[in-house]
XYZ file of C-alpha atoms in Angstrom:
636
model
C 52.896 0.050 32.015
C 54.430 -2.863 30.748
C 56.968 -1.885 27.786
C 56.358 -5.854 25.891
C 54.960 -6.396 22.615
C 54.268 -9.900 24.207
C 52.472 -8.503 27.009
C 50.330 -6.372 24.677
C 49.578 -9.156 22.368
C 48.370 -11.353 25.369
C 46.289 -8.886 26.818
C 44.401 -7.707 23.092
C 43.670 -11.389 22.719
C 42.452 -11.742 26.655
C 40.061 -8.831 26.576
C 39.036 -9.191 22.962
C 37.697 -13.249 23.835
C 36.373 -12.088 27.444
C 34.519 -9.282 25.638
C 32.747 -11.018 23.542
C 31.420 -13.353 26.158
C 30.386 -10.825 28.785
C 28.303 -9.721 25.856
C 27.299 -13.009 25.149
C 26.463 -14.114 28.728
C 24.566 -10.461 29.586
C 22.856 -10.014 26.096
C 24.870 -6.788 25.351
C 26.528 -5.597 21.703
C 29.929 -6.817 21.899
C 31.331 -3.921 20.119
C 30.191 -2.028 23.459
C 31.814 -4.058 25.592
C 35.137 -4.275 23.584
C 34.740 -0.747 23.491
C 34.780 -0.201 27.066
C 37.318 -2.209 27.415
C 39.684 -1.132 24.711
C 39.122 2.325 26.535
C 39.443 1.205 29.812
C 43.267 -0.685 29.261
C 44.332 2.539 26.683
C 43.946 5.615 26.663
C 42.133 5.745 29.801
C 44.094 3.923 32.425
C 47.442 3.653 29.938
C 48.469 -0.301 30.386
C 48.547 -0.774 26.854
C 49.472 1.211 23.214
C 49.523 -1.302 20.570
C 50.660 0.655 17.905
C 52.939 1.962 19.907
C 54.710 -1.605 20.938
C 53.706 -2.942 17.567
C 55.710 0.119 15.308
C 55.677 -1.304 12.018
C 53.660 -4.311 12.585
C 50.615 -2.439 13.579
C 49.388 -1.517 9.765
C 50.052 -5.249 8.732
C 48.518 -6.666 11.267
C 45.185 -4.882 11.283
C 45.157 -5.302 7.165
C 45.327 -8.687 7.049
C 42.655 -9.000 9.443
C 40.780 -6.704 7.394
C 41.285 -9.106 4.635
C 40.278 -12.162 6.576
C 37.248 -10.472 7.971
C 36.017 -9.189 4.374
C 37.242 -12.918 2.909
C 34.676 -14.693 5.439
C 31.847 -11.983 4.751
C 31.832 -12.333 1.464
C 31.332 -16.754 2.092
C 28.505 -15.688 3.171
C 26.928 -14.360 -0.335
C 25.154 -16.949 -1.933
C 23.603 -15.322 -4.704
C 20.962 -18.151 -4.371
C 19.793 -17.195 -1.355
C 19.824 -13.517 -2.214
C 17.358 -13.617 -5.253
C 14.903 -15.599 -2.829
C 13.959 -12.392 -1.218
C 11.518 -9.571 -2.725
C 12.212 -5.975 -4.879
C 12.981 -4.004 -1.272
C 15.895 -6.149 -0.723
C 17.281 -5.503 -4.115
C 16.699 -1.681 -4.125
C 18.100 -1.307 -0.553
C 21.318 -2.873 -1.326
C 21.836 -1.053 -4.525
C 19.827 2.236 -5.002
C 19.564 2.950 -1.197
C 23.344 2.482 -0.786
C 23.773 4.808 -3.911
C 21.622 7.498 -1.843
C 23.767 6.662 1.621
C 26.775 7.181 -0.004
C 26.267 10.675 -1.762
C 24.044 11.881 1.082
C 26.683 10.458 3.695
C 29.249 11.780 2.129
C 27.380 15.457 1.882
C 27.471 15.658 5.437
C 30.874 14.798 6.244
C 31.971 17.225 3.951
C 29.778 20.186 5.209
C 29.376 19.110 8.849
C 31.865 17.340 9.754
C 34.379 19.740 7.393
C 36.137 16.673 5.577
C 37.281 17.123 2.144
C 35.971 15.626 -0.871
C 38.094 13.112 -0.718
C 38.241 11.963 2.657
C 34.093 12.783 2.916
C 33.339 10.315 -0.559
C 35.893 7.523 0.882
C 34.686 7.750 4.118
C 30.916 8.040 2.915
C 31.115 5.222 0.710
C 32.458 3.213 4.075
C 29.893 3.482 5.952
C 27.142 2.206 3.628
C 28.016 -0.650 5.392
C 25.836 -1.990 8.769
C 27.229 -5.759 9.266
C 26.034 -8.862 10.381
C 28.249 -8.538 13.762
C 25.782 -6.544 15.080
C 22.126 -6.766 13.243
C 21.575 -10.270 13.913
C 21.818 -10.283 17.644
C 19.782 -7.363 17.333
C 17.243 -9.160 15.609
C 17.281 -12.117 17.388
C 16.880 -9.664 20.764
C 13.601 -7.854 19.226
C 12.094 -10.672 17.586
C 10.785 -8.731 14.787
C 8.355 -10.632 12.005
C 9.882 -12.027 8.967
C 9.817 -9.381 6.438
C 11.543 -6.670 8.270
C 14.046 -9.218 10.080
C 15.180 -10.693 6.454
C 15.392 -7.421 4.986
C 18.019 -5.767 7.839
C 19.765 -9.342 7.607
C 20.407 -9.385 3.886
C 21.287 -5.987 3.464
C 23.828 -5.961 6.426
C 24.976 -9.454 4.744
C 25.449 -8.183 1.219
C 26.650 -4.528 1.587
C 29.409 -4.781 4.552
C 32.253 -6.500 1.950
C 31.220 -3.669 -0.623
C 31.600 -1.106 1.752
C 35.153 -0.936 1.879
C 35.639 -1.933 -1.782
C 33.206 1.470 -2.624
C 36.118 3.458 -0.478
C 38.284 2.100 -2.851
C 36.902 3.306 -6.171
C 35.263 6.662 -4.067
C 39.473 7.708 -3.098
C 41.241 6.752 -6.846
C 38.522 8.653 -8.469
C 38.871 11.829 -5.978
C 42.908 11.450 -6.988
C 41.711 11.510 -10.585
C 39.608 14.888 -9.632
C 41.446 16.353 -7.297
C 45.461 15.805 -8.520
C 44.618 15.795 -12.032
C 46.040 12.537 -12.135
C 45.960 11.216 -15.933
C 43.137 9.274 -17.414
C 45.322 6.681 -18.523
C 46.006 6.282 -14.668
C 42.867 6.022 -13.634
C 41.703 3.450 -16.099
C 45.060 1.641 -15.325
C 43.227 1.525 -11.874
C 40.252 0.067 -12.608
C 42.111 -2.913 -15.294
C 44.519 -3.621 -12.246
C 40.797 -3.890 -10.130
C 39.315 -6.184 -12.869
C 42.704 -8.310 -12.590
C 42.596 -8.154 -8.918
C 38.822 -9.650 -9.244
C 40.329 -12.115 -11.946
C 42.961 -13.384 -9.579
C 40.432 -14.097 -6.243
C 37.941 -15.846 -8.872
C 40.924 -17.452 -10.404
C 42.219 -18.697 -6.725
C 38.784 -19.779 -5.928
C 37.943 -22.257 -8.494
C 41.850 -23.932 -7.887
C 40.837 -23.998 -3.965
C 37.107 -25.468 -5.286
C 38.508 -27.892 -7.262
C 41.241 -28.867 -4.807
C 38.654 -29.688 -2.366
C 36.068 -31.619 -4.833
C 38.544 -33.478 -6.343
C 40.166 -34.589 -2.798
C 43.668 -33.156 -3.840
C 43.763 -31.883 -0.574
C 43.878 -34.250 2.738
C 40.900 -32.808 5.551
C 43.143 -31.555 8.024
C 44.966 -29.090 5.454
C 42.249 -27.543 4.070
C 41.432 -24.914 6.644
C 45.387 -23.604 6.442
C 45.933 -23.939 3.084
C 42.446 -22.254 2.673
C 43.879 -19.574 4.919
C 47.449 -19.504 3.652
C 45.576 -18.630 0.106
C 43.904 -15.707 0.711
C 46.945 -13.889 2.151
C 49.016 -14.896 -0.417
C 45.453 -14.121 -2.740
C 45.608 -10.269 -1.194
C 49.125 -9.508 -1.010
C 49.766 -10.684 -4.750
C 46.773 -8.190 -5.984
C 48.166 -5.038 -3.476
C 51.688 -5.179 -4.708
C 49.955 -5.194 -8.233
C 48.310 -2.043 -7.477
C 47.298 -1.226 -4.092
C 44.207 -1.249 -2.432
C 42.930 -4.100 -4.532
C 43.649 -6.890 -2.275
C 40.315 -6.035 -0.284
C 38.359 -7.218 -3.896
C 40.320 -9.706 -4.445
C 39.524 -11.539 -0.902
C 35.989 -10.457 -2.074
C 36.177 -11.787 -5.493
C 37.211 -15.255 -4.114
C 34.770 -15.544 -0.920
C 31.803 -14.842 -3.306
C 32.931 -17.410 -6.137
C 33.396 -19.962 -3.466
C 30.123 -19.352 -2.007
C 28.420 -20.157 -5.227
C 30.341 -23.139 -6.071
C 28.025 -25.611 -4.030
C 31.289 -26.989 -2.421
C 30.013 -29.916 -0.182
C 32.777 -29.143 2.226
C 32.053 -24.888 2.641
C 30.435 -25.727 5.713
C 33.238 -27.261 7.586
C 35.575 -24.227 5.930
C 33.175 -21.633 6.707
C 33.207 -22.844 10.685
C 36.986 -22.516 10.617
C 36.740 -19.059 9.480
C 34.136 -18.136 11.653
C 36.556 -19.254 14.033
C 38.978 -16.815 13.039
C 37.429 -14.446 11.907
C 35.982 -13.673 15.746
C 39.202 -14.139 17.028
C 40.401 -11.672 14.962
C 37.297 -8.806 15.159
C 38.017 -8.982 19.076
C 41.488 -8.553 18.806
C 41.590 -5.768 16.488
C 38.854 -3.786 17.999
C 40.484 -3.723 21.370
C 44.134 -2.941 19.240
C 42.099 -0.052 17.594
C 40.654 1.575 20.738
C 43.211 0.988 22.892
C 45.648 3.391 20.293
C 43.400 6.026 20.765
C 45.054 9.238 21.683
C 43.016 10.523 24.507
C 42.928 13.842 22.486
C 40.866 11.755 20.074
C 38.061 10.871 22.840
C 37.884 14.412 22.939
C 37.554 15.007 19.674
C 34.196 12.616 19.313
C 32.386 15.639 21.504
C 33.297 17.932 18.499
C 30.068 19.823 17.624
C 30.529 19.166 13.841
C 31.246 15.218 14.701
C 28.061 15.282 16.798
C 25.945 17.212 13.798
C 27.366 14.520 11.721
C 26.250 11.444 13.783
C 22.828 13.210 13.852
C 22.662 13.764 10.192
C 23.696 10.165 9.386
C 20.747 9.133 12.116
C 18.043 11.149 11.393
C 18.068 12.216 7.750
C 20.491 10.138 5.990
C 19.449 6.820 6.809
C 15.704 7.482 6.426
C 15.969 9.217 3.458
C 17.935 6.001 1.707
C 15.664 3.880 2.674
C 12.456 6.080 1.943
C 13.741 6.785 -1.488
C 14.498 3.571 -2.687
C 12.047 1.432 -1.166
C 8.982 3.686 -3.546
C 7.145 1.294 -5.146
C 7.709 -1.879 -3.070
C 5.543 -3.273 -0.689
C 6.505 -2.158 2.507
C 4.358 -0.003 4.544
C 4.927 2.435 6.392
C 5.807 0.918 9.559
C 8.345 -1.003 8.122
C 9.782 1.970 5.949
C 9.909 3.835 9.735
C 11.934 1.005 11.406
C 14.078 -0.265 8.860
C 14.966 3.587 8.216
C 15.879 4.043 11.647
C 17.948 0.319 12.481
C 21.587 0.827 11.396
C 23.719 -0.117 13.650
C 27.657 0.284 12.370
C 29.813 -2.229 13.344
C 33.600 -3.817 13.684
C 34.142 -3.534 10.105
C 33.411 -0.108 9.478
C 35.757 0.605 12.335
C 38.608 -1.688 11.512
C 38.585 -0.305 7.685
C 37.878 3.111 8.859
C 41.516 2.587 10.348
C 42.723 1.212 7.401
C 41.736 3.893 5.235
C 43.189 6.459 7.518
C 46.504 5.636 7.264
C 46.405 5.562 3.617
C 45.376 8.568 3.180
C 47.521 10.450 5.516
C 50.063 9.053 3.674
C 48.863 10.460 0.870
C 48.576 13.917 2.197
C 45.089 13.763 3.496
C 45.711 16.034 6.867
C 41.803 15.917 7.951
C 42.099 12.249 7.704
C 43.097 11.927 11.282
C 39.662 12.780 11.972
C 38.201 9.412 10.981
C 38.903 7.484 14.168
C 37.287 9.676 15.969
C 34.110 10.084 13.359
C 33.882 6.573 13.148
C 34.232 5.755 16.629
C 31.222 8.451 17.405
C 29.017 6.571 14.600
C 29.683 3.273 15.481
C 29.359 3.863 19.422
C 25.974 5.531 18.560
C 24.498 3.741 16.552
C 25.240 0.849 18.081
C 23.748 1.928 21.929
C 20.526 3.756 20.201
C 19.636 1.028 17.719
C 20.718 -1.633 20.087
C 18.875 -0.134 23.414
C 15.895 0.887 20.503
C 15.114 -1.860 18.513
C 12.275 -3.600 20.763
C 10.329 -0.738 21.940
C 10.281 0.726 18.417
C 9.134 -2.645 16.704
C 6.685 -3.210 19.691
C 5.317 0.142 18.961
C 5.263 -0.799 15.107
C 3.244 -3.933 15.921
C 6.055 -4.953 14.158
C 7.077 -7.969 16.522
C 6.164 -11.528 16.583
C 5.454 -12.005 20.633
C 2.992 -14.325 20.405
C 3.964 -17.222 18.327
C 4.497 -20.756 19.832
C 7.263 -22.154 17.025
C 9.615 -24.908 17.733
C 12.842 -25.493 17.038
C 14.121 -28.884 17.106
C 17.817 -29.647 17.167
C 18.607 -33.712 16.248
C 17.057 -35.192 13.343
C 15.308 -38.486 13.710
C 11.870 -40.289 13.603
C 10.641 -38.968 16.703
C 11.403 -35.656 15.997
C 9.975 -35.685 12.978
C 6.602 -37.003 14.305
C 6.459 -34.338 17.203
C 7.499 -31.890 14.322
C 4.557 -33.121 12.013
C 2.289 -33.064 15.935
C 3.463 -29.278 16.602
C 2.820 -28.208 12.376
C -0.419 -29.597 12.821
C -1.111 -27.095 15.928
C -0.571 -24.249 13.318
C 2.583 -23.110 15.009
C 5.935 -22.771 13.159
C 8.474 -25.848 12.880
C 11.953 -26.760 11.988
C 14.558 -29.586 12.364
C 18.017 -28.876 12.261
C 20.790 -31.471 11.961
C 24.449 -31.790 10.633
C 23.260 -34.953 9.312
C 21.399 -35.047 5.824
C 20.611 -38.950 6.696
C 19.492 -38.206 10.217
C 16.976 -35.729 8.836
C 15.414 -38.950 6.234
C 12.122 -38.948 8.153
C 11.644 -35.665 8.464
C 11.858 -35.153 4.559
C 9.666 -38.223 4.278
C 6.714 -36.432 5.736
C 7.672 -32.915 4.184
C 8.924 -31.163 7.640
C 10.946 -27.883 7.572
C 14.461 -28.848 7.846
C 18.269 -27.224 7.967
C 21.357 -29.076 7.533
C 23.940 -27.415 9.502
C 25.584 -26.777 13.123
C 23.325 -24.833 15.014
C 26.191 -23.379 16.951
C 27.986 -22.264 14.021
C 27.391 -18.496 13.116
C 26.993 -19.418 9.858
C 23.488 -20.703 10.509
C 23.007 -17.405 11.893
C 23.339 -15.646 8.144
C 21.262 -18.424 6.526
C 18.363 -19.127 9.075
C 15.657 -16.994 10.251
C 15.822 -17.908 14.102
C 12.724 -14.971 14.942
C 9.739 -17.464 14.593
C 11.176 -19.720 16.839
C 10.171 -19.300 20.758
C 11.038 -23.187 21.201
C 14.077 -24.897 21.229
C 14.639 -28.613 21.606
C 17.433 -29.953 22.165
C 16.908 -34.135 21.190
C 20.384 -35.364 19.476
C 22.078 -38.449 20.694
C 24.773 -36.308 21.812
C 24.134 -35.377 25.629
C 26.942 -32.869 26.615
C 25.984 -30.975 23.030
C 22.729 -30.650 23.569
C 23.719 -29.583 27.259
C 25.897 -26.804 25.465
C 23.558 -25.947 22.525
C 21.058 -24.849 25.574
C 23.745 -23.315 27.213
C 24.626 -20.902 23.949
C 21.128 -19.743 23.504
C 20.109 -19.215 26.996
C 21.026 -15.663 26.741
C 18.687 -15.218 23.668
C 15.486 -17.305 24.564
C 15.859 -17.911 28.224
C 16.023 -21.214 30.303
C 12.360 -21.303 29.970
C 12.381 -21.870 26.500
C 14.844 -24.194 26.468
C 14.561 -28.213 26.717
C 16.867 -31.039 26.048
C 15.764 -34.745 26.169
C 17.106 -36.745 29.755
C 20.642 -38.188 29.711
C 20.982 -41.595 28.645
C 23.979 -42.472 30.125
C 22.933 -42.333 33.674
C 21.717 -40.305 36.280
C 25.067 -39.516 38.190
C 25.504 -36.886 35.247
C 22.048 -35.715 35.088
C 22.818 -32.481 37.009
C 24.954 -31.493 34.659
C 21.707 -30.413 32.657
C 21.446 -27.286 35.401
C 23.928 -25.620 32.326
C 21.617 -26.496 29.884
C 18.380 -26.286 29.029
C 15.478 -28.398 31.141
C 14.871 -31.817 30.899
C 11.919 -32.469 28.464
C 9.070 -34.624 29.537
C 10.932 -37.012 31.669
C 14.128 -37.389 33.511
C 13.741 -41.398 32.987
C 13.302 -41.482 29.117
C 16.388 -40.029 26.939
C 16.248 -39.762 22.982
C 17.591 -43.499 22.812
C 14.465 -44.833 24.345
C 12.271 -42.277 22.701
C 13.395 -43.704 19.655
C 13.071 -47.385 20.416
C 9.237 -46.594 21.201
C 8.708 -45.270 18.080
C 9.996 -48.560 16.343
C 8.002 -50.369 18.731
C 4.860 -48.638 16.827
C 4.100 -46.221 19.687
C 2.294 -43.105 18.223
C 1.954 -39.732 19.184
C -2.044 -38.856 20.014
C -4.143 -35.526 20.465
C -6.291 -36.020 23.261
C -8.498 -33.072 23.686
C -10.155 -31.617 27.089
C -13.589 -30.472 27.397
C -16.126 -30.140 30.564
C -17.353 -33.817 29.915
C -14.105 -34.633 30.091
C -11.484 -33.431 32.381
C -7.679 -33.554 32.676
C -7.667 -35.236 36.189
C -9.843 -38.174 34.346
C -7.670 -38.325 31.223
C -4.629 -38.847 33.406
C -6.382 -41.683 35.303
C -7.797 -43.454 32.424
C -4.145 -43.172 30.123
C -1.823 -45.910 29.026
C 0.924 -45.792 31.973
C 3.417 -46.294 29.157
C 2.599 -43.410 27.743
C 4.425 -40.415 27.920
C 3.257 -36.543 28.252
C 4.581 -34.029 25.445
C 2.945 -30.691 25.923
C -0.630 -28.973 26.067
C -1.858 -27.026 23.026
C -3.644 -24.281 24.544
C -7.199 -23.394 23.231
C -5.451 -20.009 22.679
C -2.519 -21.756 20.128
C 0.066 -21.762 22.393
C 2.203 -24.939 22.902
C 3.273 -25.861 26.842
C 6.062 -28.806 26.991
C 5.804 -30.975 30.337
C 8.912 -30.888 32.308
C 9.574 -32.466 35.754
C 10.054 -29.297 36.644
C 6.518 -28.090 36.209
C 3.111 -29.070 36.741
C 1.034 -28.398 33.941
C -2.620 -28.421 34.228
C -5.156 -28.962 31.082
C -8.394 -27.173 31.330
C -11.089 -27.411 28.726
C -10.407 -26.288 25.221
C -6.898 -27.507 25.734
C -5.747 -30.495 23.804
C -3.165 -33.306 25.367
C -0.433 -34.445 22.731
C 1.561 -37.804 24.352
C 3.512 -40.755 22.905
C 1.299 -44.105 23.645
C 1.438 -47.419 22.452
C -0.719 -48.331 19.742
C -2.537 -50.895 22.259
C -4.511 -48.165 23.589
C -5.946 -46.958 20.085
C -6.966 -50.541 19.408
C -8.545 -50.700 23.037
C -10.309 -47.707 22.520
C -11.666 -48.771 19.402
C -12.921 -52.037 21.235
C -14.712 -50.500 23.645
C -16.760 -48.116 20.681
C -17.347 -51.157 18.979
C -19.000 -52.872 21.799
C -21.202 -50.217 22.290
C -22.515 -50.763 18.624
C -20.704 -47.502 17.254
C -21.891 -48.033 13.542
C -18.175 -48.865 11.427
C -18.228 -45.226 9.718
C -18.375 -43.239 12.701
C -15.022 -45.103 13.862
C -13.130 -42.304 12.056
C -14.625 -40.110 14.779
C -11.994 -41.206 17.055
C -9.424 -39.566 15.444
C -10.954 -35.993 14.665
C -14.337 -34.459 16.260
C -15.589 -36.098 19.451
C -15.196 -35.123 22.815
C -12.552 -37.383 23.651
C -11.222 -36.737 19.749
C -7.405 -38.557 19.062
C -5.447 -37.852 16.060
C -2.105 -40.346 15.230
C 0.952 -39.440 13.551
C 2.767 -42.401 12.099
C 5.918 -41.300 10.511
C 5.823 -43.477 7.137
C 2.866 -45.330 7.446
C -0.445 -45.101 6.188
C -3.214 -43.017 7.868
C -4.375 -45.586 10.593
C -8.108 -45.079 9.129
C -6.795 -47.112 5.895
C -5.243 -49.989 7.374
């Protein structure tokens, strides 16, 4: 429609963003959506052809966004992390992507009539699932630890291998198939080991550039970035199809440096990195030939997407999980979640230039193979997930965990209230010294950005039904409830009042609610709790009721939530009424004038001085005090 590569540019960046957040705001997979789209302004309705406008900047492009994408993957493989998790997360990522490859690549050489060489480069692809898509998955279906960790960590440490197995899987079939020279081939793999040399070798300089302060803050990111292109190109003109390890080679060393300042790097190239997946996913489907749409209803494509549902997947996963300690149920689900994702696609185009160039006619199948695959798996697994792990009793629905966002003293003491409970806990804060009294009493924490997509790879998010919102930062904790609304609901989301006045208070309607009260932000929260106010467990019983606890309580003292007899939690709002019934227990934030009037009053009725204790943990009207640093109050 509109013959400007400036035009076309515009628009892939448009619909690429607005993609991602009508999946975002709806709770769909965004590689739908920018599917859709990418259809919708292509080959469907013919506004755009980017490879057409693009010509010779089309194959650039999309490889060095290949390159980024695989560069900020592999940051995320901190071989730390990785050898925290049990034998099934070992054997999937290397036996069970042994068995994917060879059985994968079986099919699409007798179904979907590839030959060996496209069938073992494509096969070894897509080994791969990706993060992109199994963590909001996971996050969606809330499934319990075991099986969540193990789909994470195997979509976090095979989708940067993927495309380097297609590398090794297409030299080799030139070895076998041209009789190419084993001198050749083993010049191949040296050129791969010097490729891997160079991104270590590029690495520890950026490392130690960083440490050492060479570099100022505000060039790190770009030089960071300027690197790893120059890092990739170097190694392809060497030998191609190397770069891809050599971005691989230096994301992984950096990740197990311990650089203090990764974080602040790895948020950049999240940045990017999502910039570019939307971009080049709508620039990939929008150059689809129609024919090609066509194509995907090809009765061998469809036998293949079937094979690689039902039988290939399972059968990896079945294989080389025998002898670990999953059970069945877990074997059934994690052999049927799979979902492919923007990587596969966008290297799946890679690769298919390459080898059409190289002669490969049956390559120019792979856009539409890979389109079929990802499309399906993506809508089945996606559309799947819950009702499977439901019917798995494979889900945690019923847990009450918190997640509190803001690091400080009261947060640590509602953290320590809410452990106590039984229920699941964790602070997370940017700040290691905002997060000092939560490591004083031994609380759960995580130092990073919630918001960042980082803490995504790195934190188990399942447990948590809860999420506070309590840092002195109003309009972020506004925004934090804003991000995850989609995933946990409005319900399930609190932030502490605005402290700066109430003529911004409504701006909390895009956030979560307001917790407790509208009158008492985090500021005076904390001022209370250097004051020596205490948070108490009051507990409800038929002797005595809610309606006389709230007439006989401290007015200073503010409500926190119910803990239901059945373990639930229940934060008060102003939004909400809660009601206590017997069983339940009361936790609030009083002054420590009303423990020492309470303990008046059971001394003047001649309470002998050893049953004072019972106070704190057994009678009817039973208390129990947190006190952040102090001694238990029974001591002093």
């Amino acid at each position: 429609m509109f013959d400007s590569l400036l035009f076309d540019l515009m628009l892939v960046v448009l619909i690429g963003v607005l993609s991602q957040w009508v999946a975002w705001r709806f709770r769909m997979p965004a590689i739908v959506v920018m599917s859709i789209a990418g259809l919708l302004v292509g080959p469907i309705f013919g506004l755009i052809n980017p490879q057409e406008t693009m010509g010779e900047l089309f194959g650039p492009i999309i490889t060095f966004a290949v390159a980024i994408i695989l560069f900020e993957g592999s940051l995320n493989l901190d071989f730390k992390e990785i050898r925290g998790f049990s034998k099934p997360v070992a054997r999937i990522v290397t036996v069970g992507a042994f068995i994917a490859w060879i059985a994968g690549s079986l099919a699409a050489h007798y179904l979907a009539g590839l030959s060996w060489a496209v069938a073992f480069v494509i096969g070894g692809l897509f080994i791969v699932t990706g993060p992109t898509v199994i963590l909001p998955l996971l996050r969606q279906a809330k499934l319990k630890p075991r099986p969540a960790a193990i789909l994470k960590w195997e979509g976090i440490v095979v989708d940067p291998f993927g495309a380097l197995l297609a590398v090794f899987a297409f030299e080799f079939i030139k070895f076998l198939d041209r009789e190419v020279t084993l001198t050749s081939l083993l010049l191949f793999f040296a050129a791969s080991a010097f490729a891997a040399f160079i991104g270590w070798g590029a690495a520890r300089v950026m490392g130690n550039a960083f440490e050492r302060g060479t570099l100022p803050e505000f060039l790190k990111a770009p030089i960071l970035f300027a690197v790893v292109i120059f890092t990739f190109v170097f190694a392809d003109e060497i030998m191609h199809e190397t770069g891809l390890l050599a971005v691989t080679a230096m994301g992984i060393t950096m990740a197990n440096m311990r650089l203090t300042t990764l974080q602040d790097i790895r948020h950049f190239k999240e940045n990017i990195s999502v910039l570019l997946i939307s971009g080049i996913f709508v620039m990939l489907t929008a150059s689809l030939d129609p024919r090609t749409l066509i194509e995907i209803f090809n009765p061998n494509i469809i036998a293949y997407v079937a094979a690689m549902l039902f039988i290939v997947r399972p059968l990896s996963i079945w294989l080389s999980t025998i002898g670990t300690e999953l059970n069945v149920r877990e074997k059934l689900l994690i052999g049927w979640i799979a979902p492919r994702g923007i990587v596969a696609l966008t290297v799946s185009g890679y690769f298919a230039s390459i080898l059409l160039e190289n002669g490969y006619a049956d390559a120019a199948l792979l856009t539409a193979l890979t389109f079929a695959l990802v499309l399906s798996t993506v809508v089945l697994h996606g559309f799947s997930i819950s009702f499977l792990a439901k019917k798995l009793n494979l889900t945690t629905t019923d847990e009450s965990g918190v997640l509190i966002v803001g690091g400080s003293r009261f947060a640590a003491a509602l953290a320590q209230s809410v452990k106590d409970t039984g229920n699941e806990v964790l602070i997370v804060d940017r700040s290691w010294a905002n997060l000092t009294y939560a490591r004083q009493l031994g609380m759960p924490i995580y130092i990073g950005d919630i918001l960042s997509e980082q803490t995504e790879y790195h934190l188990d998010l399942t447990p948590y039904r809860y999420m506070l919102a309590m840092t002195k930062a109003d309009m972020y904790n506004a925004h934090v409830c804003a991000d995850f609304t989609p995933d946990l609901g409005r319900d399930h989301l609190y932030q502490t009042a605005f402290h700066v006045g109430k003529d911004v208070q409504t701006f909390t309607i895009m956030g979560g609610q307001t917790i407790f009260t509208p009158d008492v932000s985090i500021y005076e929260l904390e001022d209370r709790m250097s004051a020596g106010h205490v948070i108490r467990k009051t507990m409800i019983t038929k002797q005595y009721s809610y309606t006389q606890y709230l007439r006989e309580r401290d007015d200073k003292s503010i409500l926190l939530y119910i803990f239901r007899i059945d373990g639930t939690i229940e934060f008060f709002t102003p939004e909400v009424e809660l009601q206590a019934f017997a069983g339940d227990a009361v936790i609030s934030l009083t002054s420590p004038e009303k423990i020492i009037e309470r303990v008046k009053e059971r001394l003047e009725e001649a309470v002998p001085y050893e049953k004072i204790e019972e106070l704190f943990i057994g009678d009817d009207k039973a208390e129990k005090t947190v006190i952040p640093g102090d001694a238990p109050l029974s001591s002093q």
